[in-house]
């Protein structure tokens, strides 16, 4: 066969038969020592003279080779041209059709730069020797660079040679939506059950979306059961071009406007075995984002960084697979052009995603199919919108979801919980929602409450409702399996309906969680959804809760697999196991071989949280007739349609506060904008200064909740000194005042796939200095937040992209050339700045959004250099389902041009009549006006340097 070559786009030959030299084939029956020969052939013994001559010749040869390699390295691709893989070299020896392969020639291995070495021996826990590596017919060269940091991989010592066998594209046919092709391979790999014939499908779905599917034409394989759009016609003017390499097979996707290479899979061999699928590609730059859920900086490190994906219950830790799985990345194109693209692999099996400094990426999954999308943008925000067109736009949250939430594990009783609520009221600190952790339950049993310690829980919830507040409770998926028969309806009824996950022999799989031995509902079954609804309805009749917190839904278990272990099968012990925490698929979860209605848990594991959220949201809508509020720990693409997410069991550390910003920004990219971290930290004892600063930051999480662990001191605002409590209160009142802006941003997320909390690079994509910023962020496009993230300081350094900025509180202007500025930040202050050209709606704050949302508006305008500004307001009743889709909303646009502000009602509704404009401020008015008029009437106003403030006498939006 023709051997595999590593190609750059410029070197691809688009022919049906590529010429290549065939090396001698290893023959069976040869002497074992000859078969496992060293890379340099043995030489016969010779005389001393001959030896000296040979030695001199060898030295000359080595010097020549060194010179050639040096020249090659100097000409090799650098970070400035990241998509250029090393050019192809002469093919090393390849085997014949019998599957045998010769070892790569040393000169072929030596020309591969370290940055472009693709790992041929990725298994963990193995000391890779030359013998092991060459048994896979790969190159073995110890890396010249220093050892990697602890927990990280380094430069592979064992890597694919330029001619490693791969697939050939043997036929291509045009279709109504794109192209189909057949891929064939004649040499098997070192993993079992190679699939030697594959079907390629290219779907030109839209002008900015390409879909590629590589499947087994002879046997169906598991595919992720989430709804994605089905194209009905081929894109007419695609922003991308697709080139196919025949021998070896590869796909190259370019941006037509610039020629930039966005995808180039010719850089390494394609693997497609039953339990090992691997696809590598060059990256367009080093600027890669997404790939959740991991604790890291917002901008990923591409220096040999392996990100493992397999939902896992573990406190946020670097270099560890966490609660959710999101195989999507956003990439900024090279050169500061401001263009971006995205890539989404629709696969739920355990996987490693390897970033390396070529720059390049490798997707290594152990099941399913290769089904991926490329999104062309061209700007970062457009990429996210196109991604969400595939997986689904996030739901519009109920209004009180955007208020302040308070929780802890360990209140101990409903009366103690109630006392915290009353204390918050006494201090007049905003609070919209009170939560309880598992201590409200009777013996940790779902759908129960402790009849003694929480006997007044129903009364507390009624009191919350009477004050315009809401109640959220936790539920874990594990259902106790050891209660007396007839004594626990959820388990008895679940058994009767057959809703639980089973072993392969049909028996119920039993794990262990908080209530002890437990069974696990199979949320891939509609019967389970109905059972879940029935349980929620029965409990709601006793305790009228308003929302759900679904935890432990990776799913988590305190035993590996089950109480009786797991069978010794290929699903439990696959040929390759990604770098998951614990080293086994069943570690702290269920057996991979467990049976669910849709497929095995091997395939369904990382979908568990998504499917539970879907069942919960549907049940709440059906039960309450209003928008559902669900917060889930485990997530998967399309999660935002059903729930929000909190970032897990963090710690009361300054570093955890900092990394929460990256987590928040990443989940906004992933279509889950209702996201936040546990304010002040969950585990360990918080500090007053940390809690004040975290409350200031948390006031700008899209979802803000203060939550801490059992046996820790209280950390609700009144638990601290008067000064600290006052600072926290002011932050929460500030958030409440900005509710109209935040609610409008969520409307944009719901209808257009926009981000709510937004990285600076989205608004300034041509400013490369914004690409790594994760200590600041924006709400929407105009409000920049610069929190203090370090202890013991009264200042903060923030980056201001080029343009005119205004201090949100004072209106003082900053004209930046794109520079860092040191800002005063006393303990009671968080820095906010408005970007020029904005009009943002605010309200007089109150202790609940139920009250403050009825207050008059105050409009804040930050004028651009030419005196213009614009903004909008979306308004509805805050809780009805699908108000936008059923036209039950108001939408108003504000514009400032030539010293005149106007409002235009783009969509009218009775809700608009309840909102009036009371005051307005204009930042950037350079000269004091002599007269201000509102609707042709003189209006009183005040002027201070750069700012006009005026009252407009409660004008209604419909006539303003």
Coordinates of N, CA and C in Angstrom, one line a residue, residues 732-881:
X732 N -24.6 43.9 46.4 CA -25.8 43.3 46.0 C -26.9 44.2 45.5
X733 N -26.9 45.4 46.2 CA -27.8 46.5 45.7 C -27.4 46.9 44.3
X734 N -26.1 47.0 44.0 CA -25.7 47.4 42.7 C -26.1 46.4 41.7
X735 N -26.0 45.1 42.0 CA -26.5 44.1 41.1 C -28.0 44.2 40.8
X736 N -28.7 44.4 41.9 CA -30.2 44.6 41.7 C -30.5 45.8 40.8
X737 N -29.8 46.8 41.0 CA -30.0 48.0 40.1 C -29.8 47.8 38.6
X738 N -28.9 46.8 38.4 CA -28.5 46.5 37.0 C -29.4 45.4 36.4
X739 N -30.4 45.0 37.1 CA -31.3 43.9 36.6 C -31.8 44.1 35.2
X740 N -32.3 45.3 34.8 CA -32.8 45.5 33.5 C -31.8 45.2 32.4
X741 N -30.6 45.6 32.6 CA -29.5 45.3 31.7 C -29.2 43.8 31.6
X742 N -29.1 43.1 32.8 CA -28.8 41.7 32.8 C -29.9 40.9 32.2
X743 N -31.1 41.3 32.5 CA -32.3 40.5 31.9 C -32.3 40.7 30.4
X744 N -32.0 41.8 29.9 CA -31.9 42.1 28.4 C -30.8 41.2 27.8
X745 N -29.7 41.1 28.5 CA -28.6 40.3 28.0 C -29.0 38.8 27.9
X746 N -29.7 38.3 28.9 CA -30.2 37.0 28.8 C -31.2 36.8 27.7
X747 N -31.9 37.8 27.4 CA -32.8 37.7 26.2 C -32.0 37.5 24.9
X748 N -30.9 38.3 24.8 CA -30.1 38.2 23.6 C -29.4 36.8 23.6
X749 N -29.0 36.2 24.7 CA -28.5 34.9 24.8 C -29.5 33.9 24.3
X750 N -30.7 34.0 24.7 CA -31.8 33.1 24.4 C -32.2 33.2 22.9
X751 N -32.2 34.3 22.4 CA -32.7 34.5 21.0 C -31.6 34.5 19.9
X752 N -30.4 34.9 20.3 CA -29.3 35.0 19.3 C -28.0 34.3 19.7
X753 N -28.0 33.6 20.8 CA -26.8 32.9 21.2 C -25.7 33.8 21.7
X754 N -26.0 35.0 22.2 CA -24.9 35.8 22.7 C -24.4 35.4 24.0
X755 N -23.2 35.9 24.4 CA -22.7 35.7 25.7 C -23.3 36.7 26.6
X756 N -23.4 36.4 27.9 CA -23.8 37.4 28.9 C -22.6 38.0 29.6
X757 N -21.9 37.1 30.4 CA -20.5 37.5 30.8 C -19.6 37.3 29.6
X758 N -18.9 38.3 29.3 CA -18.2 38.2 27.9 C -16.7 38.6 28.1
X759 N -15.8 37.7 27.5 CA -14.4 38.1 27.5 C -14.1 39.3 26.7
X760 N -13.1 40.1 27.1 CA -12.8 41.3 26.3 C -12.5 41.1 24.9
X761 N -11.9 39.9 24.6 CA -11.5 39.7 23.2 C -12.7 39.6 22.2
X762 N -13.9 39.3 22.8 CA -15.1 39.3 21.9 C -15.4 40.7 21.3
X763 N -15.2 41.7 22.1 CA -15.5 43.1 21.7 C -14.2 43.7 21.0
X764 N -13.1 43.2 21.3 CA -11.8 43.8 20.8 C -11.0 42.7 20.1
X765 N -11.5 42.0 19.1 CA -10.8 40.8 18.6 C -9.5 41.1 17.9
X766 N -9.3 42.3 17.5 CA -8.0 42.7 16.8 C -7.0 43.1 17.8
X767 N -7.3 43.2 19.1 CA -6.4 43.6 20.1 C -5.8 42.3 20.8
X768 N -4.7 41.9 20.3 CA -4.1 40.6 20.8 C -3.9 40.6 22.3
X769 N -3.8 41.8 22.9 CA -3.5 41.9 24.4 C -4.8 41.4 25.1
X770 N -5.9 41.4 24.5 CA -7.1 41.0 25.2 C -7.3 39.4 25.2
X771 N -6.4 38.7 24.4 CA -6.7 37.3 24.2 C -6.5 36.5 25.5
X772 N -5.6 36.9 26.4 CA -5.4 36.2 27.6 C -6.0 36.7 28.8
X773 N -6.8 37.7 28.7 CA -7.3 38.4 29.9 C -8.5 37.6 30.5
X774 N -8.3 37.2 31.8 CA -9.3 36.5 32.5 C -9.4 37.0 34.0
X775 N -8.9 38.2 34.2 CA -9.1 38.9 35.5 C -10.1 40.1 35.3
X776 N -10.5 40.3 34.2 CA -11.6 41.3 33.9 C -12.6 40.6 32.9
X777 N -13.7 41.2 32.8 CA -14.7 40.7 31.8 C -15.8 41.8 31.6
X778 N -16.6 41.6 30.7 CA -17.7 42.5 30.3 C -19.1 41.9 30.6
X779 N -20.0 42.7 31.0 CA -21.4 42.3 30.8 C -21.9 42.9 29.5
X780 N -22.2 42.0 28.6 CA -22.6 42.5 27.2 C -21.4 43.1 26.6
X781 N -21.6 44.2 25.8 CA -20.5 44.8 25.1 C -20.0 46.0 25.7
X782 N -20.6 46.5 26.9 CA -20.3 47.8 27.3 C -19.9 48.0 28.8
X783 N -20.3 47.1 29.7 CA -20.0 47.3 31.1 C -18.8 46.4 31.5
X784 N -17.6 47.0 31.8 CA -16.4 46.3 32.1 C -16.2 46.2 33.6
X785 N -16.0 45.0 34.1 CA -15.8 44.7 35.5 C -14.3 44.4 35.8
X786 N -13.8 45.1 36.7 CA -12.3 44.9 37.1 C -12.3 44.6 38.6
X787 N -12.4 43.4 39.0 CA -12.5 43.1 40.5 C -11.1 43.0 41.1
X788 N -11.0 43.1 42.4 CA -9.8 42.8 43.1 C -9.7 41.3 43.4
X789 N -8.6 40.7 43.1 CA -8.5 39.3 43.2 C -7.3 38.9 44.1
X790 N -6.7 39.8 44.8 CA -5.6 39.6 45.6 C -5.8 40.2 47.0
X791 N -5.2 39.5 48.0 CA -5.4 40.0 49.4 C -4.6 41.2 49.7
X792 N -5.1 42.0 50.6 CA -4.3 43.1 51.2 C -3.9 44.3 50.3
X793 N -4.7 44.5 49.3 CA -4.4 45.6 48.4 C -5.6 46.6 48.3
X794 N -5.4 47.8 48.0 CA -6.5 48.8 47.8 C -6.4 49.4 46.4
X795 N -5.9 48.6 45.5 CA -5.8 49.0 44.1 C -5.9 47.8 43.2
X796 N -6.2 48.0 41.9 CA -6.2 46.9 41.0 C -5.7 47.4 39.7
X797 N -5.0 46.6 38.9 CA -4.5 47.0 37.6 C -5.5 46.4 36.6
X798 N -6.0 47.2 35.7 CA -6.9 46.7 34.6 C -6.4 47.2 33.3
X799 N -6.8 46.4 32.3 CA -6.4 46.7 30.9 C -7.6 47.4 30.3
X800 N -7.4 48.6 29.6 CA -8.4 49.3 28.9 C -8.1 49.3 27.4
X801 N -8.9 48.5 26.7 CA -8.7 48.6 25.2 C -8.9 50.0 24.7
X802 N -8.4 50.2 23.5 CA -8.4 51.5 22.9 C -9.8 52.1 22.8
X803 N -9.9 53.3 23.2 CA -11.2 54.0 23.1 C -11.5 54.8 24.4
X804 N -12.7 55.3 24.5 CA -13.1 56.2 25.5 C -13.9 55.3 26.5
X805 N -13.6 55.4 27.8 CA -14.2 54.7 28.9 C -14.6 55.7 30.0
X806 N -15.7 55.3 30.7 CA -16.2 56.2 31.7 C -16.4 55.4 33.0
X807 N -15.9 56.0 34.1 CA -16.2 55.4 35.4 C -17.7 55.3 35.6
X808 N -18.2 54.2 35.9 CA -19.6 54.0 36.0 C -20.3 54.8 37.1
X809 N -19.5 55.0 38.2 CA -20.1 55.7 39.3 C -20.1 57.3 39.2
X810 N -19.0 57.8 38.6 CA -18.8 59.2 38.5 C -18.9 59.8 37.1
X811 N -18.7 59.0 36.1 CA -18.7 59.6 34.8 C -17.4 60.1 34.3
X812 N -16.4 60.0 35.2 CA -15.1 60.5 34.8 C -14.5 59.7 33.6
X813 N -13.9 60.3 32.7 CA -13.6 59.7 31.4 C -12.1 59.2 31.4
X814 N -11.8 58.1 30.7 CA -10.5 57.6 30.5 C -10.3 57.4 29.0
X815 N -9.4 58.1 28.4 CA -9.1 57.8 27.0 C -7.9 56.9 26.9
X816 N -8.1 55.7 26.4 CA -7.0 54.7 26.4 C -6.5 54.5 25.0
X817 N -5.2 54.2 24.9 CA -4.6 53.8 23.6 C -4.5 52.3 23.6
X818 N -5.0 51.6 24.6 CA -4.8 50.2 24.8 C -3.7 50.0 25.8
X819 N -4.1 50.2 27.1 CA -3.0 50.2 28.1 C -3.6 49.7 29.4
X820 N -2.7 49.3 30.3 CA -3.0 49.0 31.7 C -3.0 50.2 32.5
X821 N -4.0 50.3 33.4 CA -4.1 51.4 34.3 C -4.3 50.9 35.8
X822 N -3.7 51.6 36.7 CA -3.9 51.3 38.1 C -5.0 52.1 38.6
X823 N -6.0 51.3 39.2 CA -7.3 51.9 39.7 C -7.3 51.8 41.2
X824 N -7.9 52.8 41.9 CA -8.1 52.8 43.3 C -9.2 51.7 43.6
X825 N -9.0 51.0 44.6 CA -10.0 49.9 44.9 C -10.1 49.7 46.4
X826 N -10.6 50.6 47.2 CA -10.7 50.3 48.6 C -11.7 49.2 48.8
X827 N -11.7 48.6 50.0 CA -12.4 47.4 50.3 C -13.9 47.4 49.9
X828 N -14.5 48.6 50.0 CA -15.9 48.7 49.7 C -16.2 48.9 48.2
X829 N -15.2 48.9 47.4 CA -15.4 49.3 46.0 C -15.0 48.3 45.0
X830 N -15.8 48.1 43.9 CA -15.5 47.3 42.8 C -15.5 48.2 41.6
X831 N -14.5 48.2 40.7 CA -14.4 49.1 39.6 C -15.2 48.6 38.4
X832 N -16.1 49.6 38.0 CA -16.9 49.4 36.8 C -16.7 50.5 35.8
X833 N -16.6 50.2 34.6 CA -16.4 51.2 33.6 C -17.3 51.0 32.4
X834 N -17.9 52.1 31.8 CA -18.7 52.0 30.7 C -18.0 52.3 29.4
X835 N -18.1 51.5 28.4 CA -17.5 51.8 27.1 C -18.3 52.8 26.4
X836 N -17.6 53.7 25.7 CA -18.3 54.7 24.9 C -19.4 54.1 24.0
X837 N -20.5 54.9 23.8 CA -21.5 54.5 22.9 C -22.6 53.7 23.4
X838 N -22.8 53.6 24.7 CA -23.8 52.7 25.3 C -24.9 53.5 26.0
X839 N -26.0 52.9 26.0 CA -27.1 53.3 26.9 C -27.6 52.1 27.7
X840 N -27.5 52.1 29.0 CA -27.9 51.0 29.8 C -29.0 51.3 30.7
X841 N -30.0 50.5 30.8 CA -31.2 50.7 31.7 C -30.9 50.2 33.1
X842 N -31.1 51.0 34.1 CA -31.0 50.5 35.5 C -32.3 50.8 36.2
X843 N -32.4 50.3 37.5 CA -33.6 50.6 38.3 C -33.1 50.9 39.7
X844 N -34.0 51.5 40.4 CA -33.8 51.7 41.9 C -33.9 50.4 42.5
X845 N -32.8 50.0 43.3 CA -32.8 48.6 43.8 C -33.7 48.5 45.1
X846 N -34.0 47.2 45.4 CA -34.7 46.9 46.6 C -34.2 45.5 47.1
X847 N -34.9 45.0 48.1 CA -34.5 43.7 48.7 C -34.8 42.5 47.9
X848 N -35.7 42.6 47.0 CA -36.0 41.5 46.0 C -36.3 42.1 44.7
X849 N -36.0 41.3 43.7 CA -36.3 41.7 42.3 C -37.8 41.8 42.0
X850 N -38.6 41.1 42.8 CA -40.0 41.3 42.7 C -40.5 42.7 43.0
X851 N -39.8 43.4 43.9 CA -40.1 44.8 44.2 C -39.3 45.7 43.3
X852 N -38.0 45.5 43.1 CA -37.2 46.4 42.3 C -37.6 46.4 40.9
X853 N -38.1 45.3 40.3 CA -38.4 45.3 38.9 C -39.6 46.1 38.6
X854 N -40.3 46.6 39.6 CA -41.4 47.5 39.3 C -41.0 49.0 39.5
X855 N -39.8 49.3 39.8 CA -39.3 50.6 40.0 C -39.0 51.3 38.7
X856 N -39.1 52.7 38.7 CA -38.8 53.4 37.5 C -37.4 53.2 37.0
X857 N -37.1 53.5 35.7 CA -35.8 53.3 35.1 C -34.9 54.5 35.3
X858 N -33.7 54.3 35.4 CA -32.7 55.3 35.3 C -31.8 54.9 34.1
X859 N -31.7 55.8 33.1 CA -30.9 55.5 31.9 C -29.5 56.1 32.0
X860 N -28.5 55.3 31.8 CA -27.1 55.9 31.8 C -26.5 55.8 30.5
X861 N -26.1 56.9 29.9 CA -25.6 57.0 28.5 C -24.1 57.4 28.6
X862 N -23.3 56.6 27.9 CA -21.8 56.9 27.8 C -21.6 57.4 26.4
X863 N -21.5 58.6 26.1 CA -21.4 59.2 24.8 C -20.1 58.9 24.1
X864 N -20.1 58.6 22.9 CA -18.9 58.4 22.1 C -18.4 59.8 21.7
X865 N -17.2 59.8 21.0 CA -16.6 61.1 20.7 C -17.6 62.0 19.9
X866 N -18.4 61.4 19.1 CA -19.3 62.2 18.3 C -20.7 62.5 19.0
X867 N -20.8 62.1 20.2 CA -22.0 62.3 21.0 C -23.1 61.3 20.8
X868 N -22.8 60.2 20.3 CA -23.8 59.2 20.0 C -23.7 58.0 21.0
X869 N -24.9 57.3 21.2 CA -24.9 56.2 22.1 C -26.2 55.4 21.7
X870 N -26.2 54.1 22.2 CA -27.4 53.3 21.9 C -27.5 52.2 22.9
X871 N -28.7 51.7 23.1 CA -29.0 50.6 24.0 C -30.4 50.0 23.8
X872 N -30.7 49.0 24.6 CA -32.0 48.4 24.5 C -32.5 47.9 25.8
X873 N -33.8 47.6 25.8 CA -34.5 47.0 27.0 C -35.5 45.9 26.5
X874 N -35.3 44.7 27.0 CA -36.3 43.7 26.8 C -37.1 43.5 28.1
X875 N -38.4 43.4 28.0 CA -39.2 43.3 29.2 C -40.4 42.4 29.0
X876 N -40.7 41.6 30.0 CA -41.9 40.8 30.0 C -42.3 40.5 31.4
X877 N -43.2 39.5 31.7 CA -43.7 39.3 33.0 C -42.7 38.6 33.9
X878 N -41.6 38.1 33.3 CA -40.5 37.5 34.1 C -40.6 36.1 34.4
X879 N -41.7 35.4 34.1 CA -41.8 34.0 34.4 C -42.6 33.2 33.5
X880 N -43.4 33.7 32.6 CA -44.2 32.9 31.7 C -43.3 32.3 30.6
X881 N -43.7 31.1 30.2 CA -42.9 30.3 29.2 C -43.1 30.9 27.8

